Amino acid sequence: MSIIKPHKLGIISGPGSEYFTGKVVKHLRRLYLERYEKLSSALAKRHGMREDEILKTVTLMDDLNNKRIPRSKCPTTFQCPDFTIKVKYTKFANGEEKAEILDAVRGLRIFIVYDVSNMEPVKVAGSDEPVSLSVNDHLMFLFTTINALQLAGAESVTLVLPTYPYSRQHKKGAREALTAAMFGHMCEMLGVERIITLDIHSREIENSFSKLHLENLHASYQVLIALRKIIDFSDPDLVVVAPDTGAISRNKFYAQALHRPLAMLYKERDYSIVSRDAKHSNIKSINLLGDVKGKTVLIADDMLATGGTMIIAMRELMNLGAKKIICMVSLPFFNAGAVEDFDMAYKEGIFYRIIGTNSVFHGRDLLDKEWYVQADITELFARVISRLHHGRSISPLLDNRKFIQILIDNTQAQAQAQAQEPKPGASASTPESK
């Protein structure tokens, strides 16, 4: 298999995931173009060849591996494939759904990129107007796509799901289903080889699979890049606060990376009361273990649904004297009226910014908010897809602590160097002037 022009790689977008998938494909094409330029330059020096001779050799190998006889002229520049496989999605009047693969996929390794949490209206065949799809609608489209690919002769199928469906139903408390595990079993039955997801709610879900591989990515590096544009990493008044006991390990990770103290909120709940939203919560009291007075507070969590508990936590931190609060979430669902609730909280001065990834699609009603910052994770998924397709290790992308440490150390070093530079117009002191 060519490491610079993978003929057997195919990318499919689920309905409503076209924008995310398009960015992933764009990054893939850029990665392969950059790889070819580096390889061509290295081979030219190693073998004493001109780069145009290398291009002819590469093109010859590609033509030999291609299924079709080439008819056009030999290209003068490196051509990267598009990777995109077209699919027609249909929703019938009675609610039934189907997927029809429009391009040949026999022998291809297919990656289905699908944002199953997208609640925005999408255009599908069988309806004149865009329709809103539930998570279950998306899953049925996903299952019919997988089955269609298997029947069409695809070599393998990998699911790229930025949000793992039903991830919060991962443990059984009474007579209820383990739906997170059930979804994986259904994917295994359909012949899925691997699932790539982001910050899964519980790693216990992976224990229920027998053959299927789960790659759990982390968006901490991309979130910190967005955070760097908002605050100074060298600020001594930074403190990381875990919003509850379940988020301690995540916030400890950020505290260690930033070399800053870690605090924690402990919530006492009255479970005789059903918690519905921020105004109707079962939280009786909140206690802080640590100090936030006069400090910039960073809160990290895996997902933000209705956000009621987070608003209560941020309001309590402001009452305890926090100067500024920034919340970082990997999966920003903003269900129900969460956008309006956070908009009101921002106007009250309860928080400064919310940083979320583009793992969940949102329209301009959220993206245009002054308090919302989006971190792009599409390049991360593109790199993982490329490495998996070529059988390369993805460990550096799963454990990104090394990259994060380099980012933070360089940022803090630059800030210290700028602080030590003399201001324009100020004369540097000399031994004679003292």
Short mmCIF file of C-alpha atoms in Angstrom, two decimals:
data_model
loop_
_atom_site.label_atom_id
_atom_site.label_comp_id
_atom_site.label_asym_id
_atom_site.label_seq_id
_atom_site.Cartn_x
_atom_site.Cartn_y
_atom_site.Cartn_z
CA MET A 1 0.00 0.00 0.00
CA SER A 2 1.30 3.44 -0.92
CA ILE A 3 1.89 5.65 2.14
CA ILE A 4 1.40 8.79 0.08
CA LYS A 5 -1.65 7.93 -2.03
CA PRO A 6 -4.04 5.47 -0.34
CA HIS A 7 -6.34 4.16 -3.07
CA LYS A 8 -8.24 1.90 -0.65
CA LEU A 9 -9.38 4.67 1.73
CA GLY A 10 -12.99 5.88 1.56
CA ILE A 11 -14.81 8.45 3.72
CA ILE A 12 -18.61 8.55 4.13
CA SER A 13 -20.58 11.33 5.79
CA GLY A 14 -23.79 10.71 7.69
CA PRO A 15 -26.73 13.10 7.13
CA GLY A 16 -26.02 16.36 8.91
CA SER A 17 -22.31 15.59 9.24
CA GLU A 18 -21.22 16.99 5.87
CA TYR A 19 -19.46 20.05 7.30
CA PHE A 20 -17.47 18.08 9.90
CA THR A 21 -16.62 15.36 7.35
CA GLY A 22 -15.58 17.96 4.78
CA LYS A 23 -13.07 19.43 7.20
CA VAL A 24 -11.72 15.96 8.03
CA VAL A 25 -11.25 15.19 4.31
CA LYS A 26 -9.59 18.59 3.77
CA HIS A 27 -7.09 17.82 6.53
CA LEU A 28 -6.48 14.35 5.09
CA ARG A 29 -5.67 15.77 1.67
CA ARG A 30 -3.32 18.33 3.22
CA LEU A 31 -1.58 15.64 5.28
CA TYR A 32 -0.95 13.48 2.19
CA LEU A 33 0.27 16.45 0.15
CA GLU A 34 2.69 17.42 2.93
CA ARG A 35 3.84 13.80 3.25
CA TYR A 36 4.51 13.57 -0.48
CA GLU A 37 6.54 16.80 -0.50
CA LYS A 38 8.71 15.56 2.39
CA LEU A 39 9.14 12.11 0.88
CA SER A 40 9.91 13.44 -2.59
CA SER A 41 12.58 15.76 -1.23
CA ALA A 42 14.16 13.01 0.88
CA LEU A 43 14.16 10.45 -1.97
CA ALA A 44 15.67 12.97 -4.39
CA LYS A 45 18.65 13.44 -2.07
CA ARG A 46 18.93 9.76 -1.18
CA HIS A 47 18.83 8.35 -4.73
CA GLY A 48 20.21 11.28 -6.69
CA MET A 49 16.99 11.70 -8.67
CA ARG A 50 15.10 14.76 -9.81
CA GLU A 51 11.72 15.33 -8.19
CA ASP A 52 9.95 15.10 -11.56
CA GLU A 53 11.46 11.62 -12.00
CA ILE A 54 10.14 10.63 -8.59
CA LEU A 55 6.69 11.90 -9.56
CA LYS A 56 6.73 9.75 -12.71
CA THR A 57 7.71 6.70 -10.65
CA VAL A 58 4.96 7.38 -8.10
CA THR A 59 2.40 7.88 -10.87
CA LEU A 60 3.49 4.62 -12.51
CA MET A 61 3.03 2.71 -9.25
CA ASP A 62 -0.38 4.33 -8.73
CA ASP A 63 -1.45 3.40 -12.26
CA LEU A 64 -0.39 -0.21 -11.67
CA ASN A 65 -2.41 -0.33 -8.44
CA ASN A 66 -5.43 1.38 -10.00
CA LYS A 67 -8.44 -0.66 -11.05
CA ARG A 68 -8.91 1.32 -14.26
CA ILE A 69 -6.67 1.80 -17.29
CA PRO A 70 -5.44 5.43 -17.28
CA ARG A 71 -6.59 7.49 -20.28
CA SER A 72 -5.39 11.01 -19.46
CA LYS A 73 -1.90 12.49 -19.71
CA CYS A 74 0.69 11.91 -17.01
CA PRO A 75 0.20 14.60 -14.30
CA THR A 76 2.91 17.21 -13.73
CA THR A 77 2.00 17.64 -10.04
CA PHE A 78 1.06 15.21 -7.30
CA GLN A 79 -2.67 14.45 -7.31
CA CYS A 80 -4.34 13.52 -4.03
CA PRO A 81 -7.61 11.53 -4.18
CA ASP A 82 -10.81 13.00 -2.79
CA PHE A 83 -11.64 9.95 -0.60
CA THR A 84 -15.35 10.91 -0.45
CA ILE A 85 -17.95 8.19 -1.12
CA LYS A 86 -21.43 9.45 -2.06
CA VAL A 87 -24.46 8.07 -0.24
CA LYS A 88 -28.17 8.77 -0.75
CA TYR A 89 -30.20 8.83 2.46
CA THR A 90 -33.99 8.40 2.24
CA LYS A 91 -36.65 8.82 4.91
CA PHE A 92 -40.07 7.49 3.94
CA ALA A 93 -43.44 8.89 4.98
CA ASN A 94 -44.00 6.07 7.48
CA GLY A 95 -40.66 6.80 9.22
CA GLU A 96 -38.61 4.01 7.63
CA GLU A 97 -35.09 4.90 6.50
CA LYS A 98 -32.51 3.53 4.11
CA ALA A 99 -29.03 4.32 2.75
CA GLU A 100 -27.91 3.72 -0.85
CA ILE A 101 -24.19 3.70 -1.69
CA LEU A 102 -23.72 5.60 -4.99
CA ASP A 103 -20.01 4.85 -5.59
CA ALA A 104 -18.15 1.54 -5.88
CA VAL A 105 -16.69 0.49 -2.52
CA ARG A 106 -15.53 -3.08 -3.19
CA GLY A 107 -12.20 -3.68 -1.47
CA LEU A 108 -12.16 -0.25 0.21
CA ARG A 109 -11.56 0.50 3.87
CA ILE A 110 -14.47 2.74 4.76
CA PHE A 111 -14.63 5.27 7.58
CA ILE A 112 -18.16 6.55 8.34
CA VAL A 113 -18.01 10.00 9.96
CA TYR A 114 -21.30 10.61 11.74
CA ASP A 115 -22.43 13.21 14.28
CA VAL A 116 -25.35 11.24 15.74
CA SER A 117 -26.12 14.07 18.19
CA ASN A 118 -26.95 16.61 15.48
CA MET A 119 -30.50 17.83 16.09
CA GLU A 120 -30.47 20.51 13.38
CA PRO A 121 -32.84 19.97 10.39
CA VAL A 122 -31.08 18.11 7.56
CA LYS A 123 -31.99 17.47 3.93
CA VAL A 124 -32.75 13.84 3.04
CA ALA A 125 -34.47 12.21 0.10
CA GLY A 126 -38.19 11.65 0.46
CA SER A 127 -38.85 15.04 2.05
CA ASP A 128 -39.09 18.44 0.38
CA GLU A 129 -38.15 20.29 3.56
CA PRO A 130 -35.23 19.64 5.97
CA VAL A 131 -36.24 17.32 8.80
CA SER A 132 -34.97 17.06 12.38
CA LEU A 133 -33.54 13.64 13.17
CA SER A 134 -33.44 12.14 16.65
CA VAL A 135 -30.51 10.07 17.89
CA ASN A 136 -32.49 6.94 17.02
CA ASP A 137 -33.14 8.23 13.48
CA HIS A 138 -29.42 8.79 13.06
CA LEU A 139 -28.64 5.29 14.35
CA MET A 140 -31.02 3.68 11.86
CA PHE A 141 -29.35 5.60 9.02
CA LEU A 142 -26.00 4.44 10.41
CA PHE A 143 -27.01 0.77 10.60
CA THR A 144 -28.46 0.75 7.07
CA THR A 145 -25.27 2.38 5.77
CA ILE A 146 -23.09 -0.25 7.45
CA ASN A 147 -25.19 -3.08 6.05
CA ALA A 148 -25.19 -1.56 2.56
CA LEU A 149 -21.38 -1.31 2.67
CA GLN A 150 -21.00 -4.93 3.74
CA LEU A 151 -23.31 -6.09 0.95
CA ALA A 152 -21.38 -3.93 -1.55
CA GLY A 153 -18.09 -5.67 -0.70
CA ALA A 154 -16.27 -3.11 1.48
CA GLU A 155 -13.12 -4.59 3.01
CA SER A 156 -13.72 -3.05 6.45
CA VAL A 157 -15.95 -0.50 8.16
CA THR A 158 -14.81 1.89 10.90
CA LEU A 159 -17.18 4.29 12.65
CA VAL A 160 -15.97 7.79 13.44
CA LEU A 161 -18.47 8.99 16.05
CA PRO A 162 -17.41 12.22 17.78
CA THR A 163 -20.17 11.48 20.33
CA TYR A 164 -20.80 7.88 21.40
CA PRO A 165 -24.60 7.34 21.54
CA TYR A 166 -26.20 6.29 24.83
CA SER A 167 -22.85 6.59 26.62
CA ARG A 168 -24.55 7.64 29.86
CA GLN A 169 -26.48 4.34 29.96
CA HIS A 170 -23.35 2.35 30.77
CA LYS A 171 -24.31 0.83 34.14
CA LYS A 172 -27.41 -0.94 35.38
CA GLY A 173 -29.07 0.37 38.52
CA ALA A 174 -32.34 -1.57 38.39
CA ARG A 175 -34.37 -3.35 35.69
CA GLU A 176 -32.90 -1.30 32.85
CA ALA A 177 -30.90 -1.93 29.71
CA LEU A 178 -27.16 -1.47 29.27
CA THR A 179 -27.79 0.52 26.11
CA ALA A 180 -24.21 1.74 25.66
CA ALA A 181 -23.01 -1.87 25.48
CA MET A 182 -26.00 -2.89 23.36
CA PHE A 183 -25.06 -0.34 20.70
CA GLY A 184 -21.56 -1.81 20.51
CA HIS A 185 -22.95 -5.35 20.23
CA MET A 186 -25.17 -4.27 17.33
CA CYS A 187 -22.17 -2.73 15.57
CA GLU A 188 -20.19 -5.94 16.11
CA MET A 189 -23.04 -8.00 14.67
CA LEU A 190 -23.08 -5.76 11.57
CA GLY A 191 -19.34 -6.33 11.07
CA VAL A 192 -17.90 -3.01 12.28
CA GLU A 193 -14.18 -3.34 12.95
CA ARG A 194 -13.52 -0.23 15.05
CA ILE A 195 -15.18 2.80 16.64
CA ILE A 196 -13.31 6.10 17.01
CA THR A 197 -14.92 8.49 19.48
CA LEU A 198 -14.14 11.47 21.69
CA ASP A 199 -14.02 11.49 25.51
CA ILE A 200 -16.40 8.61 26.06
CA HIS A 201 -18.42 9.00 29.26
CA SER A 202 -17.14 5.73 30.74
CA ARG A 203 -14.26 3.51 29.65
CA GLU A 204 -16.18 0.56 31.14
CA ILE A 205 -18.18 0.45 27.90
CA GLU A 206 -15.19 -1.03 26.08
CA ASN A 207 -15.19 -4.05 28.44
CA SER A 208 -18.45 -5.27 26.91
CA PHE A 209 -16.98 -5.76 23.41
CA SER A 210 -15.55 -9.09 22.26
CA LYS A 211 -13.95 -8.15 18.91
CA LEU A 212 -14.71 -4.49 18.26
CA HIS A 213 -11.91 -2.00 19.00
CA LEU A 214 -12.66 1.34 20.65
CA GLU A 215 -10.29 4.30 20.18
CA ASN A 216 -11.08 7.01 22.72
CA LEU A 217 -9.56 10.35 21.70
CA HIS A 218 -9.08 13.37 23.95
CA ALA A 219 -9.58 17.02 22.97
CA SER A 220 -7.43 18.49 25.75
CA TYR A 221 -4.70 19.70 23.37
CA GLN A 222 -7.18 21.41 21.03
CA VAL A 223 -9.03 22.94 24.00
CA LEU A 224 -5.79 24.33 25.44
CA ILE A 225 -4.94 25.92 22.08
CA ALA A 226 -8.29 27.75 22.25
CA LEU A 227 -7.73 28.58 25.93
CA ARG A 228 -4.32 30.08 25.15
CA LYS A 229 -6.04 32.81 23.11
CA ILE A 230 -8.12 33.83 26.13
CA ILE A 231 -5.80 33.73 29.15
CA ASP A 232 -2.12 33.78 30.03
CA PHE A 233 -0.86 30.33 31.04
CA SER A 234 1.81 31.94 33.22
CA ASP A 235 -0.79 33.77 35.34
CA PRO A 236 -0.05 32.80 38.99
CA ASP A 237 -3.73 33.32 39.91
CA LEU A 238 -4.95 30.40 37.82
CA VAL A 239 -6.70 27.58 39.69
CA VAL A 240 -8.39 24.45 38.33
CA VAL A 241 -11.65 23.38 40.00
CA ALA A 242 -13.32 19.99 39.62
CA PRO A 243 -17.12 20.56 39.50
CA ASP A 244 -17.80 17.21 41.23
CA THR A 245 -16.05 14.06 42.43
CA GLY A 246 -16.51 12.34 39.06
CA ALA A 247 -14.47 15.01 37.27
CA ILE A 248 -11.43 14.94 39.57
CA SER A 249 -9.13 12.95 37.26
CA ARG A 250 -9.93 15.16 34.25
CA ASN A 251 -9.27 18.39 36.15
CA LYS A 252 -6.19 16.93 37.81
CA PHE A 253 -4.82 16.36 34.31
CA TYR A 254 -5.20 20.08 33.47
CA ALA A 255 -3.85 21.20 36.86
CA GLN A 256 -0.71 19.09 36.43
CA ALA A 257 -0.20 20.26 32.85
CA LEU A 258 -0.57 23.95 33.80
CA HIS A 259 1.35 23.52 37.08
CA ARG A 260 -1.50 25.11 39.00
CA PRO A 261 -3.44 24.15 42.18
CA LEU A 262 -6.49 21.89 42.07
CA ALA A 263 -9.69 22.53 44.04
CA MET A 264 -12.97 20.64 44.16
CA LEU A 265 -16.66 21.31 44.69
CA TYR A 266 -18.63 18.83 46.77
CA LYS A 267 -22.39 18.89 46.30
CA GLU A 268 -24.87 17.62 48.88
CA ARG A 269 -28.06 16.42 47.17
CA ASP A 270 -31.58 15.62 48.32
CA TYR A 271 -32.57 12.68 46.13
CA SER A 272 -36.20 12.90 47.25
CA ILE A 273 -36.37 15.85 44.84
CA VAL A 274 -36.24 15.30 41.06
CA SER A 275 -33.70 17.66 39.44
CA ARG A 276 -35.10 19.19 36.22
CA ASP A 277 -32.96 22.26 35.47
CA ALA A 278 -30.84 24.98 37.06
CA LYS A 279 -33.87 26.53 38.78
CA HIS A 280 -35.32 23.20 39.99
CA SER A 281 -32.31 21.23 41.27
CA ASN A 282 -31.92 18.70 44.07
CA ILE A 283 -28.62 20.27 45.23
CA LYS A 284 -28.99 21.38 48.89
CA SER A 285 -25.51 22.79 49.50
CA ILE A 286 -22.10 23.14 47.84
CA ASN A 287 -18.79 23.04 49.67
CA LEU A 288 -15.45 24.10 48.19
CA LEU A 289 -12.22 22.29 49.00
CA GLY A 290 -9.63 24.91 48.07
CA ASP A 291 -9.38 28.65 47.47
CA VAL A 292 -10.72 30.64 44.51
CA LYS A 293 -10.86 34.18 45.93
CA GLY A 294 -9.49 36.67 43.39
CA LYS A 295 -8.46 33.86 41.02
CA THR A 296 -9.22 32.83 37.44
CA VAL A 297 -11.03 29.50 37.64
CA LEU A 298 -10.82 26.75 35.01
CA ILE A 299 -13.48 24.02 35.08
CA ALA A 300 -13.23 20.95 32.83
CA ASP A 301 -15.99 18.42 32.16
CA ASP A 302 -16.64 15.75 29.54
CA MET A 303 -20.10 16.90 28.46
CA LEU A 304 -22.59 19.71 28.90
CA ALA A 305 -26.25 18.69 28.46
CA THR A 306 -28.78 21.08 29.98
CA GLY A 307 -25.99 22.72 32.00
CA GLY A 308 -28.10 23.34 35.09
CA THR A 309 -25.61 21.86 37.54
CA MET A 310 -22.71 23.71 35.90
CA ILE A 311 -24.48 27.07 36.22
CA ILE A 312 -25.14 26.39 39.91
CA ALA A 313 -21.47 25.49 40.45
CA MET A 314 -20.21 28.60 38.65
CA ARG A 315 -22.61 30.85 40.56
CA GLU A 316 -21.32 29.41 43.86
CA LEU A 317 -17.70 29.97 42.80
CA MET A 318 -18.47 33.62 41.99
CA ASN A 319 -20.08 34.00 45.41
CA LEU A 320 -16.87 32.64 46.93
CA GLY A 321 -14.86 35.42 45.28
CA ALA A 322 -13.70 33.98 41.93
CA LYS A 323 -12.50 36.70 39.56
CA LYS A 324 -13.20 34.94 36.26
CA ILE A 325 -14.59 31.49 35.36
CA ILE A 326 -13.87 29.54 32.16
CA CYS A 327 -15.53 26.19 31.51
CA MET A 328 -14.03 23.63 29.09
CA VAL A 329 -16.17 20.77 27.73
CA SER A 330 -15.43 18.14 25.09
CA LEU A 331 -19.06 17.40 24.15
CA PRO A 332 -21.14 20.61 24.20
CA PHE A 333 -24.67 19.27 23.62
CA PHE A 334 -26.56 22.34 24.95
CA ASN A 335 -29.85 20.40 25.09
CA ALA A 336 -33.28 21.94 25.63
CA GLY A 337 -32.98 25.62 26.62
CA ALA A 338 -29.34 25.46 27.70
CA VAL A 339 -28.20 28.21 25.30
CA GLU A 340 -30.75 30.66 26.74
CA ASP A 341 -29.85 29.66 30.33
CA PHE A 342 -26.14 30.27 29.73
CA ASP A 343 -26.91 33.52 27.92
CA MET A 344 -28.75 34.78 31.01
CA ALA A 345 -25.97 33.55 33.31
CA TYR A 346 -23.37 35.37 31.20
CA LYS A 347 -25.33 38.62 31.42
CA GLU A 348 -25.37 38.18 35.20
CA GLY A 349 -21.58 37.91 35.12
CA ILE A 350 -21.49 34.33 36.42
CA PHE A 351 -18.85 33.14 33.93
CA TYR A 352 -16.46 34.52 31.32
CA ARG A 353 -16.22 31.90 28.55
CA ILE A 354 -17.36 28.38 27.59
CA ILE A 355 -14.93 26.43 25.39
CA GLY A 356 -16.45 23.51 23.49
CA THR A 357 -15.35 21.39 20.55
CA ASN A 358 -17.09 21.02 17.18
CA SER A 359 -17.85 17.37 17.98
CA VAL A 360 -21.52 18.41 18.10
CA PHE A 361 -22.94 20.56 15.31
CA HIS A 362 -24.40 23.93 16.35
CA GLY A 363 -25.83 26.78 14.34
CA ARG A 364 -25.07 30.48 14.51
CA ASP A 365 -27.42 30.88 17.49
CA LEU A 366 -24.61 29.46 19.66
CA LEU A 367 -21.47 30.11 17.61
CA ASP A 368 -22.17 33.85 17.43
CA LYS A 369 -22.41 34.18 21.22
CA GLU A 370 -19.66 36.33 22.73
CA TRP A 371 -19.18 33.84 25.56
CA TYR A 372 -18.74 30.73 23.40
CA VAL A 373 -15.41 29.61 21.91
CA GLN A 374 -15.16 26.59 19.60
CA ALA A 375 -12.12 24.30 19.43
CA ASP A 376 -11.59 22.39 16.16
CA ILE A 377 -10.92 18.64 16.49
CA THR A 378 -11.23 17.63 12.82
CA GLU A 379 -7.46 17.47 12.25
CA LEU A 380 -7.12 15.09 15.22
CA PHE A 381 -9.64 12.71 13.64
CA ALA A 382 -7.95 13.05 10.23
CA ARG A 383 -4.57 12.06 11.67
CA VAL A 384 -6.07 9.05 13.47
CA ILE A 385 -7.84 7.89 10.28
CA SER A 386 -4.61 8.17 8.27
CA ARG A 387 -2.54 6.29 10.87
CA LEU A 388 -5.08 3.49 11.25
CA HIS A 389 -5.44 3.10 7.49
CA HIS A 390 -1.68 2.59 7.10
CA GLY A 391 -1.27 0.38 10.17
CA ARG A 392 0.74 2.96 12.10
CA SER A 393 0.63 3.49 15.86
CA ILE A 394 -1.88 6.02 17.18
CA SER A 395 -0.47 6.05 20.73
CA PRO A 396 0.96 9.60 20.38
CA LEU A 397 -2.54 10.83 19.51
CA LEU A 398 -4.26 8.90 22.31
CA ASP A 399 -1.81 10.09 24.98
CA ASN A 400 -1.20 13.75 24.13
CA ARG A 401 0.54 14.76 27.38
CA LYS A 402 3.87 15.28 25.62
CA PHE A 403 2.37 17.69 23.05
CA ILE A 404 0.48 19.53 25.78
CA GLN A 405 3.58 19.96 27.90
CA ILE A 406 5.52 21.38 24.96
CA LEU A 407 2.64 23.78 24.19
CA ILE A 408 2.35 25.02 27.78
CA ASP A 409 6.11 25.25 28.40
CA ASN A 410 6.66 27.23 25.18
CA THR A 411 3.73 29.55 25.93
CA GLN A 412 4.87 30.23 29.50
CA ALA A 413 8.48 30.74 28.38
CA GLN A 414 7.40 33.25 25.72
CA ALA A 415 5.31 35.15 28.26
CA GLN A 416 8.24 35.35 30.69
CA ALA A 417 10.61 36.49 27.93
CA GLN A 418 8.21 39.23 26.86
CA ALA A 419 7.83 40.38 30.47
CA GLN A 420 11.61 40.72 30.83
CA GLU A 421 12.05 42.72 27.62
CA PRO A 422 12.56 46.48 28.20
CA LYS A 423 9.61 48.61 27.16
CA PRO A 424 10.04 50.89 24.11
CA GLY A 425 11.67 54.17 25.11
CA ALA A 426 13.00 52.83 28.39
CA SER A 427 16.80 52.82 28.74
CA ALA A 428 18.45 49.70 30.06
CA SER A 429 20.27 50.21 33.32
CA THR A 430 24.09 50.06 33.28
CA PRO A 431 26.66 49.72 36.09
CA GLU A 432 27.63 53.37 35.57
CA SER A 433 24.06 54.60 36.09
CA LYS A 434 23.63 52.80 39.39
#
